[in-house]
mmCIF file of C-alpha atoms in Angstrom:
data_model
loop_
_atom_site.group_PDB
_atom_site.id
_atom_site.type_symbol
_atom_site.label_atom_id
_atom_site.label_comp_id
_atom_site.label_asym_id
_atom_site.label_seq_id
_atom_site.Cartn_x
_atom_site.Cartn_y
_atom_site.Cartn_z
ATOM 1 C CA UNK A 878 132.305 119.711 30.034
ATOM 2 C CA UNK A 879 128.898 118.065 29.698
ATOM 3 C CA UNK A 880 128.449 114.934 31.814
ATOM 4 C CA UNK A 881 128.416 111.888 29.542
ATOM 5 C CA UNK A 882 128.697 109.090 32.108
ATOM 6 C CA UNK A 883 124.996 108.224 31.894
ATOM 7 C CA UNK A 884 125.169 107.602 28.132
ATOM 8 C CA UNK A 885 125.674 104.036 26.939
ATOM 9 C CA UNK A 886 127.266 103.333 23.565
ATOM 10 C CA UNK A 887 128.078 100.229 21.544
ATOM 11 C CA UNK A 888 130.654 99.845 18.772
ATOM 12 C CA UNK A 889 130.158 97.694 15.676
ATOM 13 C CA UNK A 890 133.566 96.587 14.397
ATOM 14 C CA UNK A 891 136.555 95.483 16.440
ATOM 15 C CA UNK A 892 139.469 96.248 14.118
ATOM 16 C CA UNK A 893 141.872 99.191 14.113
ATOM 17 C CA UNK A 894 139.331 101.986 13.844
ATOM 18 C CA UNK A 895 136.757 100.342 16.092
ATOM 19 C CA UNK A 896 139.389 100.178 18.810
ATOM 20 C CA UNK A 897 140.126 103.891 18.312
ATOM 21 C CA UNK A 898 136.436 104.618 18.860
ATOM 22 C CA UNK A 899 136.373 102.580 22.082
ATOM 23 C CA UNK A 900 139.440 104.363 23.434
ATOM 24 C CA UNK A 901 138.019 107.821 22.670
ATOM 25 C CA UNK A 902 134.673 106.944 24.276
ATOM 26 C CA UNK A 903 136.413 105.845 27.450
ATOM 27 C CA UNK A 904 138.365 109.088 27.584
ATOM 28 C CA UNK A 905 135.110 110.977 27.122
ATOM 29 C CA UNK A 906 133.486 109.133 30.009
ATOM 30 C CA UNK A 907 130.836 107.376 27.927
ATOM 31 C CA UNK A 908 129.915 103.854 29.058
ATOM 32 C CA UNK A 909 130.895 101.274 26.412
ATOM 33 C CA UNK A 910 128.120 98.703 26.757
ATOM 34 C CA UNK A 911 129.670 96.248 24.323
ATOM 35 C CA UNK A 912 131.104 95.565 20.891
ATOM 36 C CA UNK A 913 129.897 93.575 17.897
ATOM 37 C CA UNK A 914 132.533 91.701 15.904
ATOM 38 C CA UNK A 915 132.438 90.151 12.444
ATOM 39 C CA UNK A 916 131.515 86.899 14.197
ATOM 40 C CA UNK A 917 130.505 86.018 17.729
ATOM 41 C CA UNK A 918 133.879 84.374 18.368
ATOM 42 C CA UNK A 919 135.787 87.330 16.927
ATOM 43 C CA UNK A 920 133.759 89.742 19.036
ATOM 44 C CA UNK A 921 134.443 87.827 22.246
ATOM 45 C CA UNK A 922 138.158 87.595 21.462
ATOM 46 C CA UNK A 923 138.580 91.269 20.636
ATOM 47 C CA UNK A 924 136.401 92.470 23.516
ATOM 48 C CA UNK A 925 138.745 90.662 25.903
ATOM 49 C CA UNK A 926 141.811 92.124 24.191
ATOM 50 C CA UNK A 927 140.624 95.746 24.404
ATOM 51 C CA UNK A 928 139.028 95.418 27.835
ATOM 52 C CA UNK A 929 135.356 95.695 26.903
ATOM 53 C CA UNK A 930 133.176 93.619 29.190
ATOM 54 C CA UNK A 931 130.609 92.382 26.695
ATOM 55 C CA UNK A 932 130.412 91.197 23.082
ATOM 56 C CA UNK A 933 127.065 91.015 21.307
ATOM 57 C CA UNK A 934 126.316 87.718 19.579
ATOM 58 C CA UNK A 935 124.560 89.411 16.658
ATOM 59 C CA UNK A 936 123.245 92.697 15.307
ATOM 60 C CA UNK A 937 119.767 91.643 16.419
ATOM 61 C CA UNK A 938 121.045 91.288 19.996
ATOM 62 C CA UNK A 939 122.472 94.810 19.850
ATOM 63 C CA UNK A 940 119.265 96.226 18.352
ATOM 64 C CA UNK A 941 117.294 94.672 21.180
ATOM 65 C CA UNK A 942 119.432 96.268 23.900
ATOM 66 C CA UNK A 943 117.277 99.208 24.951
ATOM 67 C CA UNK A 944 119.988 100.460 27.317
ATOM 68 C CA UNK A 945 122.201 101.499 24.389
ATOM 69 C CA UNK A 946 121.716 105.115 23.313
ATOM 70 C CA UNK A 947 124.364 105.527 20.600
ATOM 71 C CA UNK A 948 125.948 103.037 18.198
ATOM 72 C CA UNK A 949 129.254 103.607 16.407
ATOM 73 C CA UNK A 950 129.411 101.799 13.050
ATOM 74 C CA UNK A 951 133.028 100.949 12.121
ATOM 75 C CA UNK A 952 132.341 97.833 10.041
ATOM 76 C CA UNK A 953 133.459 97.382 6.406
ATOM 77 C CA UNK A 954 131.757 99.765 4.006
ATOM 78 C CA UNK A 955 129.301 97.259 2.517
ATOM 79 C CA UNK A 956 127.715 96.734 5.940
ATOM 80 C CA UNK A 957 127.056 100.414 6.702
ATOM 81 C CA UNK A 958 123.731 100.739 4.875
ATOM 82 C CA UNK A 959 121.857 97.759 6.335
ATOM 83 C CA UNK A 960 123.288 98.271 9.815
ATOM 84 C CA UNK A 961 122.538 102.001 9.988
ATOM 85 C CA UNK A 962 119.014 101.577 8.640
ATOM 86 C CA UNK A 963 118.309 98.894 11.256
ATOM 87 C CA UNK A 964 119.813 101.007 14.051
ATOM 88 C CA UNK A 965 117.649 103.991 13.169
ATOM 89 C CA UNK A 966 114.569 101.759 13.113
ATOM 90 C CA UNK A 967 115.586 100.663 16.620
ATOM 91 C CA UNK A 968 115.734 104.281 17.817
ATOM 92 C CA UNK A 969 119.503 104.601 18.238
ATOM 93 C CA UNK A 970 121.680 107.645 17.607
ATOM 94 C CA UNK A 971 124.341 106.729 15.026
ATOM 95 C CA UNK A 972 127.950 107.694 14.346
ATOM 96 C CA UNK A 973 128.969 105.994 11.086
ATOM 97 C CA UNK A 974 132.455 105.657 9.651
ATOM 98 C CA UNK A 975 133.092 106.992 6.186
ATOM 99 C CA UNK A 976 132.270 106.545 3.410
ATOM 100 C CA UNK A 977 128.649 106.589 4.504
ATOM 101 C CA UNK A 978 127.571 103.892 2.026
ATOM 102 C CA UNK A 979 128.577 101.994 -1.108
ATOM 103 C CA UNK A 980 126.554 104.191 -3.483
ATOM 104 C CA UNK A 981 124.796 107.534 -3.508
ATOM 105 C CA UNK A 982 121.469 105.708 -3.923
ATOM 106 C CA UNK A 983 122.073 104.077 -0.535
ATOM 107 C CA UNK A 984 123.287 107.270 1.122
ATOM 108 C CA UNK A 985 120.218 109.156 -0.158
ATOM 109 C CA UNK A 986 117.988 106.642 1.628
ATOM 110 C CA UNK A 987 120.099 107.013 4.770
ATOM 111 C CA UNK A 988 119.639 110.800 4.700
ATOM 112 C CA UNK A 989 115.867 110.406 4.431
ATOM 113 C CA UNK A 990 115.774 107.844 7.240
ATOM 114 C CA UNK A 991 118.006 109.995 9.470
ATOM 115 C CA UNK A 992 115.755 113.041 9.032
ATOM 116 C CA UNK A 993 112.639 111.037 9.808
ATOM 117 C CA UNK A 994 114.211 109.448 12.887
ATOM 118 C CA UNK A 995 114.929 112.688 14.714
ATOM 119 C CA UNK A 996 118.141 111.109 15.984
ATOM 120 C CA UNK A 997 121.689 112.481 15.940
ATOM 121 C CA UNK A 998 123.325 110.984 12.845
ATOM 122 C CA UNK A 999 126.984 111.835 12.252
ATOM 123 C CA UNK A 1000 129.601 110.683 9.755
ATOM 124 C CA UNK A 1001 133.067 110.088 11.122
ATOM 125 C CA UNK A 1002 135.069 112.797 9.398
ATOM 126 C CA UNK A 1003 137.241 113.238 12.460
ATOM 127 C CA UNK A 1004 139.899 115.298 10.658
ATOM 128 C CA UNK A 1005 137.594 118.311 10.872
ATOM 129 C CA UNK A 1006 138.322 118.229 14.593
ATOM 130 C CA UNK A 1007 142.007 118.945 14.563
ATOM 131 C CA UNK A 1008 141.679 122.390 16.188
ATOM 132 C CA UNK A 1009 143.470 124.273 13.421
ATOM 133 C CA UNK A 1010 141.036 122.951 10.826
ATOM 134 C CA UNK A 1011 138.250 124.443 12.913
ATOM 135 C CA UNK A 1012 140.354 127.623 13.090
ATOM 136 C CA UNK A 1013 140.671 127.707 9.286
ATOM 137 C CA UNK A 1014 136.921 127.138 8.899
ATOM 138 C CA UNK A 1015 136.308 130.152 11.136
ATOM 139 C CA UNK A 1016 138.837 132.257 9.223
ATOM 140 C CA UNK A 1017 137.193 131.578 5.858
ATOM 141 C CA UNK A 1018 133.714 132.225 7.286
ATOM 142 C CA UNK A 1019 134.946 135.568 8.666
ATOM 143 C CA UNK A 1020 136.357 136.571 5.265
ATOM 144 C CA UNK A 1021 139.991 136.536 6.408
ATOM 145 C CA UNK A 1022 141.121 134.887 3.142
ATOM 146 C CA UNK A 1023 138.823 136.867 0.865
ATOM 147 C CA UNK A 1024 137.172 135.088 -2.063
ATOM 148 C CA UNK A 1025 138.405 131.502 -2.438
ATOM 149 C CA UNK A 1026 140.054 130.887 -5.815
ATOM 150 C CA UNK A 1027 142.106 127.683 -5.749
ATOM 151 C CA UNK A 1028 142.103 124.588 -3.519
ATOM 152 C CA UNK A 1029 144.914 122.055 -3.863
ATOM 153 C CA UNK A 1030 146.391 119.172 -1.925
ATOM 154 C CA UNK A 1031 146.617 115.427 -1.471
ATOM 155 C CA UNK A 1032 146.134 112.445 0.791
ATOM 156 C CA UNK A 1033 149.006 109.976 0.389
ATOM 157 C CA UNK A 1034 149.870 106.768 2.249
ATOM 158 C CA UNK A 1035 152.111 103.756 1.608
ATOM 159 C CA UNK A 1036 150.449 100.936 3.551
ATOM 160 C CA UNK A 1037 149.255 99.195 0.358
ATOM 161 C CA UNK A 1038 152.426 99.716 -1.691
ATOM 162 C CA UNK A 1039 153.560 96.062 -1.728
ATOM 163 C CA UNK A 1040 152.082 93.080 -3.566
ATOM 164 C CA UNK A 1041 151.742 91.296 -0.236
ATOM 165 C CA UNK A 1042 149.886 94.166 1.480
ATOM 166 C CA UNK A 1043 146.276 93.191 2.018
ATOM 167 C CA UNK A 1044 143.073 94.623 3.454
ATOM 168 C CA UNK A 1045 139.350 94.208 2.789
ATOM 169 C CA UNK A 1046 139.341 97.698 1.272
ATOM 170 C CA UNK A 1047 141.080 96.263 -1.805
ATOM 171 C CA UNK A 1048 137.909 94.346 -2.713
ATOM 172 C CA UNK A 1049 135.203 96.330 -4.498
ATOM 173 C CA UNK A 1050 132.397 94.177 -3.085
ATOM 174 C CA UNK A 1051 133.420 95.107 0.471
ATOM 175 C CA UNK A 1052 134.878 98.602 0.145
ATOM 176 C CA UNK A 1053 133.201 99.953 -2.974
ATOM 177 C CA UNK A 1054 134.322 100.712 -6.512
ATOM 178 C CA UNK A 1055 136.735 103.364 -5.238
ATOM 179 C CA UNK A 1056 139.525 102.670 -2.776
ATOM 180 C CA UNK A 1057 142.097 105.452 -2.476
ATOM 181 C CA UNK A 1058 139.372 108.003 -3.227
ATOM 182 C CA UNK A 1059 136.657 106.331 -1.162
ATOM 183 C CA UNK A 1060 138.840 105.436 1.813
ATOM 184 C CA UNK A 1061 141.047 108.503 2.221
ATOM 185 C CA UNK A 1062 140.094 110.882 -0.582
ATOM 186 C CA UNK A 1063 136.668 111.452 0.934
ATOM 187 C CA UNK A 1064 138.427 112.773 4.044
ATOM 188 C CA UNK A 1065 140.172 115.406 1.883
ATOM 189 C CA UNK A 1066 136.945 116.252 0.033
ATOM 190 C CA UNK A 1067 134.989 116.642 3.260
ATOM 191 C CA UNK A 1068 137.721 118.610 5.016
ATOM 192 C CA UNK A 1069 138.271 121.114 2.204
ATOM 193 C CA UNK A 1070 134.517 121.532 1.799
ATOM 194 C CA UNK A 1071 134.255 122.192 5.538
ATOM 195 C CA UNK A 1072 137.146 124.678 5.571
ATOM 196 C CA UNK A 1073 136.117 126.601 2.466
ATOM 197 C CA UNK A 1074 132.335 126.208 2.488
ATOM 198 C CA UNK A 1075 132.549 125.141 -1.175
ATOM 199 C CA UNK A 1076 130.919 122.134 -2.829
ATOM 200 C CA UNK A 1077 132.253 120.490 -5.983
ATOM 201 C CA UNK A 1078 130.118 121.043 -9.075
ATOM 202 C CA UNK A 1079 131.964 118.731 -11.467
ATOM 203 C CA UNK A 1080 135.114 116.611 -11.664
ATOM 204 C CA UNK A 1081 137.609 115.258 -14.176
ATOM 205 C CA UNK A 1082 139.269 112.164 -12.752
ATOM 206 C CA UNK A 1083 142.035 109.737 -13.656
ATOM 207 C CA UNK A 1084 142.198 106.536 -11.574
ATOM 208 C CA UNK A 1085 145.077 104.067 -11.689
ATOM 209 C CA UNK A 1086 145.578 100.548 -10.389
ATOM 210 C CA UNK A 1087 149.354 100.030 -10.407
ATOM 211 C CA UNK A 1088 149.153 96.575 -8.803
ATOM 212 C CA UNK A 1089 146.487 94.656 -10.768
ATOM 213 C CA UNK A 1090 147.283 91.460 -8.854
ATOM 214 C CA UNK A 1091 148.030 90.996 -5.153
ATOM 215 C CA UNK A 1092 148.776 88.197 -2.721
ATOM 216 C CA UNK A 1093 145.796 87.666 -0.433
ATOM 217 C CA UNK A 1094 146.495 85.835 2.828
ATOM 218 C CA UNK A 1095 144.261 82.906 3.652
ATOM 219 C CA UNK A 1096 143.879 84.161 7.246
ATOM 220 C CA UNK A 1097 142.583 87.473 8.674
ATOM 221 C CA UNK A 1098 144.665 90.653 8.443
ATOM 222 C CA UNK A 1099 144.037 93.810 10.478
ATOM 223 C CA UNK A 1100 144.321 97.278 8.943
ATOM 224 C CA UNK A 1101 147.922 98.577 8.698
ATOM 225 C CA UNK A 1102 149.388 95.174 9.646
ATOM 226 C CA UNK A 1103 151.438 92.885 7.392
ATOM 227 C CA UNK A 1104 150.089 89.663 5.968
ATOM 228 C CA UNK A 1105 151.764 86.467 7.091
ATOM 229 C CA UNK A 1106 151.447 82.791 6.130
ATOM 230 C CA UNK A 1107 149.918 81.275 3.019
ATOM 231 C CA UNK A 1108 148.608 83.532 0.251
ATOM 232 C CA UNK A 1109 146.764 83.307 -3.049
ATOM 233 C CA UNK A 1110 146.973 85.521 -6.140
ATOM 234 C CA UNK A 1111 143.856 87.621 -6.739
ATOM 235 C CA UNK A 1112 143.002 90.319 -9.319
ATOM 236 C CA UNK A 1113 142.527 93.909 -8.129
ATOM 237 C CA UNK A 1114 140.447 96.572 -9.873
ATOM 238 C CA UNK A 1115 140.189 99.266 -7.181
ATOM 239 C CA UNK A 1116 142.284 102.419 -7.466
ATOM 240 C CA UNK A 1117 145.775 102.638 -5.975
ATOM 241 C CA UNK A 1118 145.857 106.353 -6.803
ATOM 242 C CA UNK A 1119 143.895 109.192 -8.341
ATOM 243 C CA UNK A 1120 144.358 112.623 -9.875
ATOM 244 C CA UNK A 1121 141.209 114.761 -9.852
ATOM 245 C CA UNK A 1122 140.468 118.268 -11.132
ATOM 246 C CA UNK A 1123 137.519 119.978 -9.457
ATOM 247 C CA UNK A 1124 135.188 122.801 -10.469
ATOM 248 C CA UNK A 1125 133.383 124.295 -7.484
ATOM 249 C CA UNK A 1126 130.079 126.093 -7.484
ATOM 250 C CA UNK A 1127 130.864 129.814 -7.618
ATOM 251 C CA UNK A 1128 133.901 129.549 -9.878
ATOM 252 C CA UNK A 1129 136.722 128.280 -7.651
ATOM 253 C CA UNK A 1130 138.908 125.438 -8.946
ATOM 254 C CA UNK A 1131 140.697 122.585 -7.241
ATOM 255 C CA UNK A 1132 143.214 119.790 -7.779
ATOM 256 C CA UNK A 1133 143.602 116.765 -5.508
ATOM 257 C CA UNK A 1134 145.553 113.508 -5.631
ATOM 258 C CA UNK A 1135 145.212 110.380 -3.549
ATOM 259 C CA UNK A 1136 147.527 107.408 -3.188
ATOM 260 C CA UNK A 1137 147.967 104.350 -1.012
ATOM 261 C CA UNK A 1138 151.215 103.341 -2.724
ATOM 262 C CA UNK A 1139 153.443 106.426 -2.158
ATOM 263 C CA UNK A 1140 156.366 104.820 -0.350
ATOM 264 C CA UNK A 1141 157.382 106.733 2.751
ATOM 265 C CA UNK A 1142 154.151 108.694 3.056
ATOM 266 C CA UNK A 1143 152.501 107.217 6.133
ATOM 267 C CA UNK A 1144 149.468 109.462 6.503
ATOM 268 C CA UNK A 1145 150.031 112.699 4.625
ATOM 269 C CA UNK A 1146 146.931 114.840 4.156
ATOM 270 C CA UNK A 1147 147.697 118.356 2.931
ATOM 271 C CA UNK A 1148 145.309 121.099 1.889
ATOM 272 C CA UNK A 1149 146.241 124.547 0.536
ATOM 273 C CA UNK A 1150 143.544 127.183 0.063
ATOM 274 C CA UNK A 1151 144.343 130.318 -1.956
ATOM 275 C CA UNK A 1152 142.018 133.270 -1.410
ATOM 276 C CA UNK A 1153 141.980 136.714 -2.969
ATOM 277 C CA UNK A 1154 143.591 138.382 0.064
ATOM 278 C CA UNK A 1155 145.384 135.555 1.911
ATOM 279 C CA UNK A 1156 146.041 131.831 1.820
ATOM 280 C CA UNK A 1157 146.167 129.044 4.372
ATOM 281 C CA UNK A 1158 147.585 125.535 4.420
ATOM 282 C CA UNK A 1159 147.651 122.573 6.803
ATOM 283 C CA UNK A 1160 149.517 119.255 6.960
ATOM 284 C CA UNK A 1161 148.173 116.333 9.005
ATOM 285 C CA UNK A 1162 151.703 115.221 9.885
ATOM 286 C CA UNK A 1163 152.360 118.588 11.592
ATOM 287 C CA UNK A 1164 148.811 119.159 12.834
ATOM 288 C CA UNK A 1165 149.536 121.865 15.398
ATOM 289 C CA UNK A 1166 150.717 124.393 12.794
ATOM 290 C CA UNK A 1167 148.655 126.401 10.304
ATOM 291 C CA UNK A 1168 150.404 128.308 7.509
ATOM 292 C CA UNK A 1169 148.904 131.724 6.717
ATOM 293 C CA UNK A 1170 150.225 133.441 3.586
ATOM 294 C CA UNK A 1171 150.113 137.129 2.694
ATOM 295 C CA UNK A 1172 151.200 139.275 -0.252
ATOM 296 C CA UNK A 1173 151.682 142.635 1.502
ATOM 297 C CA UNK A 1174 152.886 141.467 4.871
ATOM 298 C CA UNK A 1175 154.890 138.672 6.446
ATOM 299 C CA UNK A 1176 153.679 135.108 6.258
ATOM 300 C CA UNK A 1177 153.062 133.425 9.582
ATOM 301 C CA UNK A 1178 152.699 129.990 11.136
ATOM 302 C CA UNK A 1179 150.015 129.837 13.792
ATOM 303 C CA UNK A 1180 150.867 127.264 16.436
ATOM 304 C CA UNK A 1181 147.787 125.774 18.082
ATOM 305 C CA UNK A 1182 147.266 128.100 21.049
ATOM 306 C CA UNK A 1183 143.736 128.786 22.226
ATOM 307 C CA UNK A 1184 144.813 132.186 23.548
ATOM 308 C CA UNK A 1185 145.480 133.218 19.921
ATOM 309 C CA UNK A 1186 142.728 131.351 18.080
ATOM 310 C CA UNK A 1187 139.250 132.330 16.947
ATOM 311 C CA UNK A 1188 136.162 130.909 18.729
ATOM 312 C CA UNK A 1189 135.786 127.985 16.288
ATOM 313 C CA UNK A 1190 139.361 126.843 16.851
ATOM 314 C CA UNK A 1191 139.255 127.428 20.587
ATOM 315 C CA UNK A 1192 136.140 125.265 21.036
ATOM 316 C CA UNK A 1193 137.957 122.285 19.516
ATOM 317 C CA UNK A 1194 141.225 122.655 21.435
ATOM 318 C CA UNK A 1195 141.667 120.343 24.399
ATOM 319 C CA UNK A 1196 145.325 120.363 25.416
ATOM 320 C CA UNK A 1197 147.522 123.323 26.426
ATOM 321 C CA UNK A 1198 149.676 125.015 23.742
ATOM 322 C CA UNK A 1199 152.775 123.001 22.858
ATOM 323 C CA UNK A 1200 151.124 119.693 23.759
ATOM 324 C CA UNK A 1201 150.455 118.256 20.304
ATOM 325 C CA UNK A 1202 146.879 117.209 19.570
ATOM 326 C CA UNK A 1203 146.992 114.289 17.146
ATOM 327 C CA UNK A 1204 144.923 111.540 15.554
ATOM 328 C CA UNK A 1205 143.377 110.121 18.733
ATOM 329 C CA UNK A 1206 142.600 113.625 20.011
ATOM 330 C CA UNK A 1207 140.636 114.404 16.847
ATOM 331 C CA UNK A 1208 138.264 111.534 17.652
ATOM 332 C CA UNK A 1209 137.917 112.762 21.229
ATOM 333 C CA UNK A 1210 137.129 116.308 20.021
ATOM 334 C CA UNK A 1211 134.693 114.977 17.418
ATOM 335 C CA UNK A 1212 132.841 112.653 19.799
ATOM 336 C CA UNK A 1213 132.690 115.365 22.450
ATOM 337 C CA UNK A 1214 130.911 117.665 19.998
ATOM 338 C CA UNK A 1215 128.475 114.961 18.863
ATOM 339 C CA UNK A 1216 127.662 113.779 22.379
ATOM 340 C CA UNK A 1217 126.830 117.330 23.483
ATOM 341 C CA UNK A 1218 124.105 117.201 20.827
ATOM 342 C CA UNK A 1219 123.078 113.685 21.870
ATOM 343 C CA UNK A 1220 122.494 115.062 25.371
ATOM 344 C CA UNK A 1221 120.417 117.977 24.078
ATOM 345 C CA UNK A 1222 118.574 115.840 21.544
ATOM 346 C CA UNK A 1223 119.263 118.118 18.591
ATOM 347 C CA UNK A 1224 122.132 119.479 16.510
ATOM 348 C CA UNK A 1225 123.444 122.729 17.977
ATOM 349 C CA UNK A 1226 123.508 125.974 16.004
ATOM 350 C CA UNK A 1227 127.325 126.052 16.119
ATOM 351 C CA UNK A 1228 127.898 122.300 15.644
ATOM 352 C CA UNK A 1229 130.487 121.446 12.998
ATOM 353 C CA UNK A 1230 130.416 117.629 12.808
ATOM 354 C CA UNK A 1231 129.597 116.048 9.456
ATOM 355 C CA UNK A 1232 125.959 115.103 8.909
ATOM 356 C CA UNK A 1233 124.502 112.341 6.747
ATOM 357 C CA UNK A 1234 123.863 115.064 4.165
ATOM 358 C CA UNK A 1235 127.616 115.704 4.111
ATOM 359 C CA UNK A 1236 128.229 111.973 3.743
ATOM 360 C CA UNK A 1237 125.788 111.854 0.820
ATOM 361 C CA UNK A 1238 127.643 114.709 -0.879
ATOM 362 C CA UNK A 1239 130.875 112.684 -0.671
ATOM 363 C CA UNK A 1240 129.076 109.713 -2.253
ATOM 364 C CA UNK A 1241 127.877 111.907 -5.136
ATOM 365 C CA UNK A 1242 131.491 113.030 -5.521
ATOM 366 C CA UNK A 1243 132.692 109.424 -5.633
ATOM 367 C CA UNK A 1244 130.068 108.412 -8.199
ATOM 368 C CA UNK A 1245 131.119 111.303 -10.426
ATOM 369 C CA UNK A 1246 134.792 110.339 -10.081
ATOM 370 C CA UNK A 1247 134.097 106.754 -11.195
ATOM 371 C CA UNK A 1248 132.064 107.913 -14.194
ATOM 372 C CA UNK A 1249 134.621 110.557 -15.175
ATOM 373 C CA UNK A 1250 137.541 108.149 -15.060
ATOM 374 C CA UNK A 1251 135.706 105.532 -17.102
ATOM 375 C CA UNK A 1252 134.491 107.989 -19.743
ATOM 376 C CA UNK A 1253 137.463 110.400 -19.553
ATOM 377 C CA UNK A 1254 135.352 113.554 -19.430
ATOM 378 C CA UNK A 1255 134.002 116.166 -17.036
ATOM 379 C CA UNK A 1256 131.098 114.809 -14.992
ATOM 380 C CA UNK A 1257 128.675 116.852 -12.886
ATOM 381 C CA UNK A 1258 127.879 115.593 -9.413
ATOM 382 C CA UNK A 1259 124.527 113.825 -9.447
ATOM 383 C CA UNK A 1260 124.620 113.513 -13.236
ATOM 384 C CA UNK A 1261 123.414 109.923 -13.239
#
């Protein structure tokens, strides 16, 4: 494995996902120079809790640290655009959490800036890096499924199913106009696009807010944790769930649903791709198994085993067969691939991490979903 110990990285954001980034960087051998919290006090507190030796007082202090090569942006969505633009001006490589921005107008500017910078700029669609998703990508590219006809699936969770569940993602000014689609649906959109090589041409969307009022705690609440103490009633207009029909370029069709209120579904992402000669399906809650369906032969379940996988899948596999690679491993696999390119200074010919262009595509998708739901009609991506 490439030596990463001379690379210094910083992480913006000290919540749930920022901590995941720090842990994966340590496993990779990258030096974590420091973290930047939502406030100086918050940064110092969280740095001590997760064992990082330094907390930056401000974004300006981080920008001025010439020893930092790569910055991971895990802040709330509304902060991505100004932070990433400033980081690129400062000459840093950037790994940004999804969605890339609040609007496609912002993400378009980020794409232009990234190209001009010459830096490695990745979007954190880590789910691509479960090894069997890389395997499926390789299978489709090799023609193993034939022509892709139909793509279906969902991303369902229950962590916002109660009136007292709270997170900044519920607020449109911090998370964007879309919530279940923007927060988790973009993962499904990116993953199925990566696996199939297809891009959505148009969408017909129905968004629903089942809980139009919620109880917001007066104190801070971390992602996936329960609110405690005093609360206040606030209106909610972001989507609890969605149902979206997709037309892909080339004639394939798709159907996806998202939900953050499906009780009992903790983190269920499922995709099912039907081709003309075979099908494949994957479930994030059983990530080491890939279903492969056939008409004229027996179906099979491929267990993640690099002795049986194609080159794309094998490159992403880290642990021996039978040792389940899960959520944290996907970040390790993803960062490993990006940091190889950081070391070389350019994106490799066989690199499969999501670019800012991919992130912009997801923003165009989200804009079309909002417009379609409001106007109850088919909307082409980029229509407005």
